[in-house]
Amino acid sequence: MAKTKKQDNKNLVDPEKDSKSQAAEMKSILEFNETWVDKVALSVTGSFGSIRFLGLCIALFVIWISWNLNLLPIIKPFDPYPFQMLTMIVSIFAIILSVSVLISQNREGKRDAIRQQVEFEVNIRAENEITKMLTMLHEIQKKLGISSSVDNELEKMKTETDIKEIHQKLDGTAEDNT
């Protein structure tokens, strides 16, 4: 699995902002500035990846082959069997289409990396909030004089999540998979 470019430790989720403004920011981050190459690739894959386009290609091939097999006697053939010109045109078209698909996939990969970063930060934030709530509930329980036996699992849940340790484990796992 290829490593994605790490962000400069910049959190995409800011706990100081309200959720609506964060959602708007996230939408703009996910729809990052596209280069003209991205726009062309999206346009090409969007229009060429349809049933309408497939039908158009089949119709053009049928007309081309019929024309050049002299099945349409009114028109003179220009690319006799084995249709070398048609083969060259289709090959060039296939190259253009495959490159535009790869560009679109790379763009989606960038968007997925941003989504994963956001999801990770939201999960860490939720983990910290839950840890704080557990600590507060435990302290309320103590102040109310409700006794309970020592719960090792609760104590473990009350410890803060070590993000650096998680990153080290993920990096180690990623390196083992390569």
Coordinates of C-alpha atoms in Angstrom, one line a residue:
M1 CA 0.0 0.0 0.0
A2 CA 1.5 3.4 -1.0
K3 CA 2.0 5.9 1.8
T4 CA -0.1 9.0 1.5
K5 CA 1.5 12.4 1.9
K6 CA 1.1 13.4 5.6
Q7 CA -0.3 16.7 6.4
D8 CA 1.7 19.2 8.4
N9 CA 0.1 18.0 11.7
K10 CA -2.7 20.4 10.9
N11 CA -6.0 19.2 12.3
L12 CA -8.8 19.3 9.8
V13 CA -11.4 19.3 12.6
D14 CA -11.3 22.3 14.9
P15 CA -12.9 21.8 18.3
E16 CA -13.4 25.5 18.7
K17 CA -15.7 25.9 15.7
D18 CA -19.4 25.0 15.4
S19 CA -20.4 21.9 13.4
K20 CA -22.1 23.8 10.6
S21 CA -19.0 25.9 9.8
Q22 CA -16.9 22.8 10.1
A23 CA -19.1 21.0 7.7
A24 CA -18.9 23.8 5.2
E25 CA -15.1 23.8 5.5
M26 CA -14.9 20.1 5.1
K27 CA -16.9 20.3 1.9
S28 CA -14.6 22.8 0.5
I29 CA -11.5 20.8 1.5
L30 CA -13.0 17.7 -0.1
E31 CA -13.7 19.7 -3.2
F32 CA -10.1 20.9 -3.4
N33 CA -8.9 23.1 -6.2
E34 CA -8.9 21.0 -9.3
T35 CA -6.3 21.6 -12.0
W36 CA -7.3 21.8 -15.6
V37 CA -6.1 18.3 -16.0
D38 CA -8.5 17.1 -13.3
K39 CA -11.4 18.9 -14.9
V40 CA -10.6 17.5 -18.3
A41 CA -10.2 14.0 -16.9
L42 CA -13.5 14.3 -15.1
S43 CA -15.2 15.5 -18.2
V44 CA -13.8 12.7 -20.3
T45 CA -14.6 9.9 -17.9
G46 CA -18.0 11.4 -17.2
S47 CA -19.0 11.6 -20.8
F48 CA -17.2 8.5 -22.1
G49 CA -18.4 6.3 -19.3
S50 CA -22.0 6.2 -20.3
I51 CA -24.3 3.8 -22.2
R52 CA -25.1 6.6 -24.7
F53 CA -21.4 6.9 -25.6
L54 CA -21.1 3.1 -25.9
G55 CA -24.1 3.1 -28.3
L56 CA -22.5 5.9 -30.3
C57 CA -19.2 3.9 -30.6
I58 CA -21.0 0.8 -31.7
A59 CA -22.9 2.8 -34.4
L60 CA -19.7 4.4 -35.6
F61 CA -17.9 1.1 -35.9
V62 CA -20.8 -0.5 -37.8
I63 CA -20.9 2.5 -40.2
W64 CA -17.1 2.5 -40.6
I65 CA -16.9 -1.3 -41.2
S66 CA -19.9 -1.3 -43.6
W67 CA -18.5 1.7 -45.5
N68 CA -15.1 0.1 -45.9
L69 CA -16.4 -3.4 -46.8
N70 CA -18.2 -1.6 -49.6
L71 CA -21.6 -2.6 -48.2
L72 CA -22.6 1.0 -49.0
P73 CA -21.9 1.1 -52.7
I74 CA -22.6 4.8 -53.0
I75 CA -19.5 5.7 -51.0
K76 CA -15.9 4.7 -51.9
P77 CA -14.0 2.8 -49.2
F78 CA -11.0 4.5 -47.7
D79 CA -9.8 2.0 -45.0
P80 CA -9.9 -1.5 -46.5
Y81 CA -9.9 -4.6 -44.4
P82 CA -8.1 -5.1 -41.9
F83 CA -9.1 -1.5 -41.0
Q84 CA -5.6 -0.2 -40.0
M85 CA -6.8 3.4 -39.6
L86 CA -9.7 2.3 -37.4
T87 CA -7.3 0.2 -35.3
M88 CA -5.0 3.2 -34.9
I89 CA -7.8 5.5 -33.9
V90 CA -9.3 3.1 -31.4
S91 CA -5.8 2.5 -29.9
I92 CA -5.1 6.2 -29.5
F93 CA -8.6 6.7 -28.0
A94 CA -8.0 3.8 -25.6
I95 CA -4.8 5.4 -24.4
I96 CA -6.5 8.8 -23.8
L97 CA -9.4 7.1 -22.0
S98 CA -7.2 5.0 -19.7
V99 CA -5.0 7.9 -18.7
S100 CA -8.1 10.0 -17.9
V101 CA -9.5 7.2 -15.8
L102 CA -6.2 7.0 -13.9
I103 CA -6.2 10.8 -13.3
S104 CA -9.7 10.5 -11.9
Q105 CA -8.7 7.6 -9.7
N106 CA -5.8 9.6 -8.3
R107 CA -8.1 12.5 -7.6
E108 CA -10.5 10.2 -5.7
G109 CA -7.5 8.8 -3.8
K110 CA -6.7 12.4 -2.6
R111 CA -10.3 12.9 -1.5
D112 CA -10.3 9.5 0.3
A113 CA -7.1 10.5 2.1
I114 CA -8.7 13.7 3.3
R115 CA -11.9 11.8 4.4
Q116 CA -9.8 9.3 6.3
Q117 CA -7.9 12.1 8.1
V118 CA -11.2 13.8 9.0
E119 CA -12.7 10.5 10.2
F120 CA -9.6 9.8 12.3
E121 CA -9.7 13.3 13.9
V122 CA -13.4 13.0 14.7
N123 CA -12.9 9.6 16.3
I124 CA -10.0 10.9 18.4
R125 CA -12.1 13.8 19.5
A126 CA -15.0 11.5 20.4
E127 CA -12.6 9.2 22.3
N128 CA -11.3 12.2 24.3
E129 CA -14.9 13.3 25.1
I130 CA -16.0 9.9 26.2
T131 CA -12.9 9.5 28.4
K132 CA -13.6 12.9 30.0
M133 CA -17.3 11.9 30.6
L134 CA -16.2 8.6 32.2
T135 CA -13.8 10.4 34.5
M136 CA -16.5 12.9 35.4
L137 CA -19.1 10.2 36.1
H138 CA -16.6 8.3 38.2
E139 CA -15.9 11.4 40.2
I140 CA -19.6 12.1 40.7
Q141 CA -20.0 8.5 41.9
K142 CA -17.3 9.1 44.4
K143 CA -18.8 12.4 45.7
L144 CA -22.2 10.8 46.1
G145 CA -20.6 8.1 48.2
I146 CA -21.5 5.3 45.9
S147 CA -18.9 2.6 46.4
S148 CA -17.9 0.2 43.8
S149 CA -15.2 -2.4 43.5
V150 CA -12.1 -1.4 41.6
D151 CA -13.0 -1.8 37.9
N152 CA -9.8 -2.3 35.9
E153 CA -11.6 -2.0 32.7
L154 CA -13.1 1.4 33.7
E155 CA -9.6 2.6 34.8
K156 CA -8.2 1.6 31.4
M157 CA -11.0 3.4 29.6
K158 CA -10.3 6.6 31.6
T159 CA -6.8 6.8 30.3
E160 CA -6.2 9.2 27.4
T161 CA -5.6 7.7 24.0
D162 CA -2.0 8.0 22.9
I163 CA -2.2 9.2 19.3
K164 CA 1.6 8.9 18.7
E165 CA 1.4 5.2 19.7
I166 CA -1.5 4.6 17.3
H167 CA 0.5 6.3 14.5
Q168 CA 3.5 4.2 15.3
K169 CA 1.5 1.0 15.2
L170 CA -0.2 2.0 11.9
D171 CA 3.2 2.9 10.4
G172 CA 4.6 -0.5 11.5
T173 CA 1.7 -2.3 10.1
A174 CA 1.9 -0.4 6.8
E175 CA 5.6 -1.2 6.5
D176 CA 5.0 -4.9 7.3
N177 CA 2.5 -5.0 4.4
T178 CA 4.8 -3.6 1.8

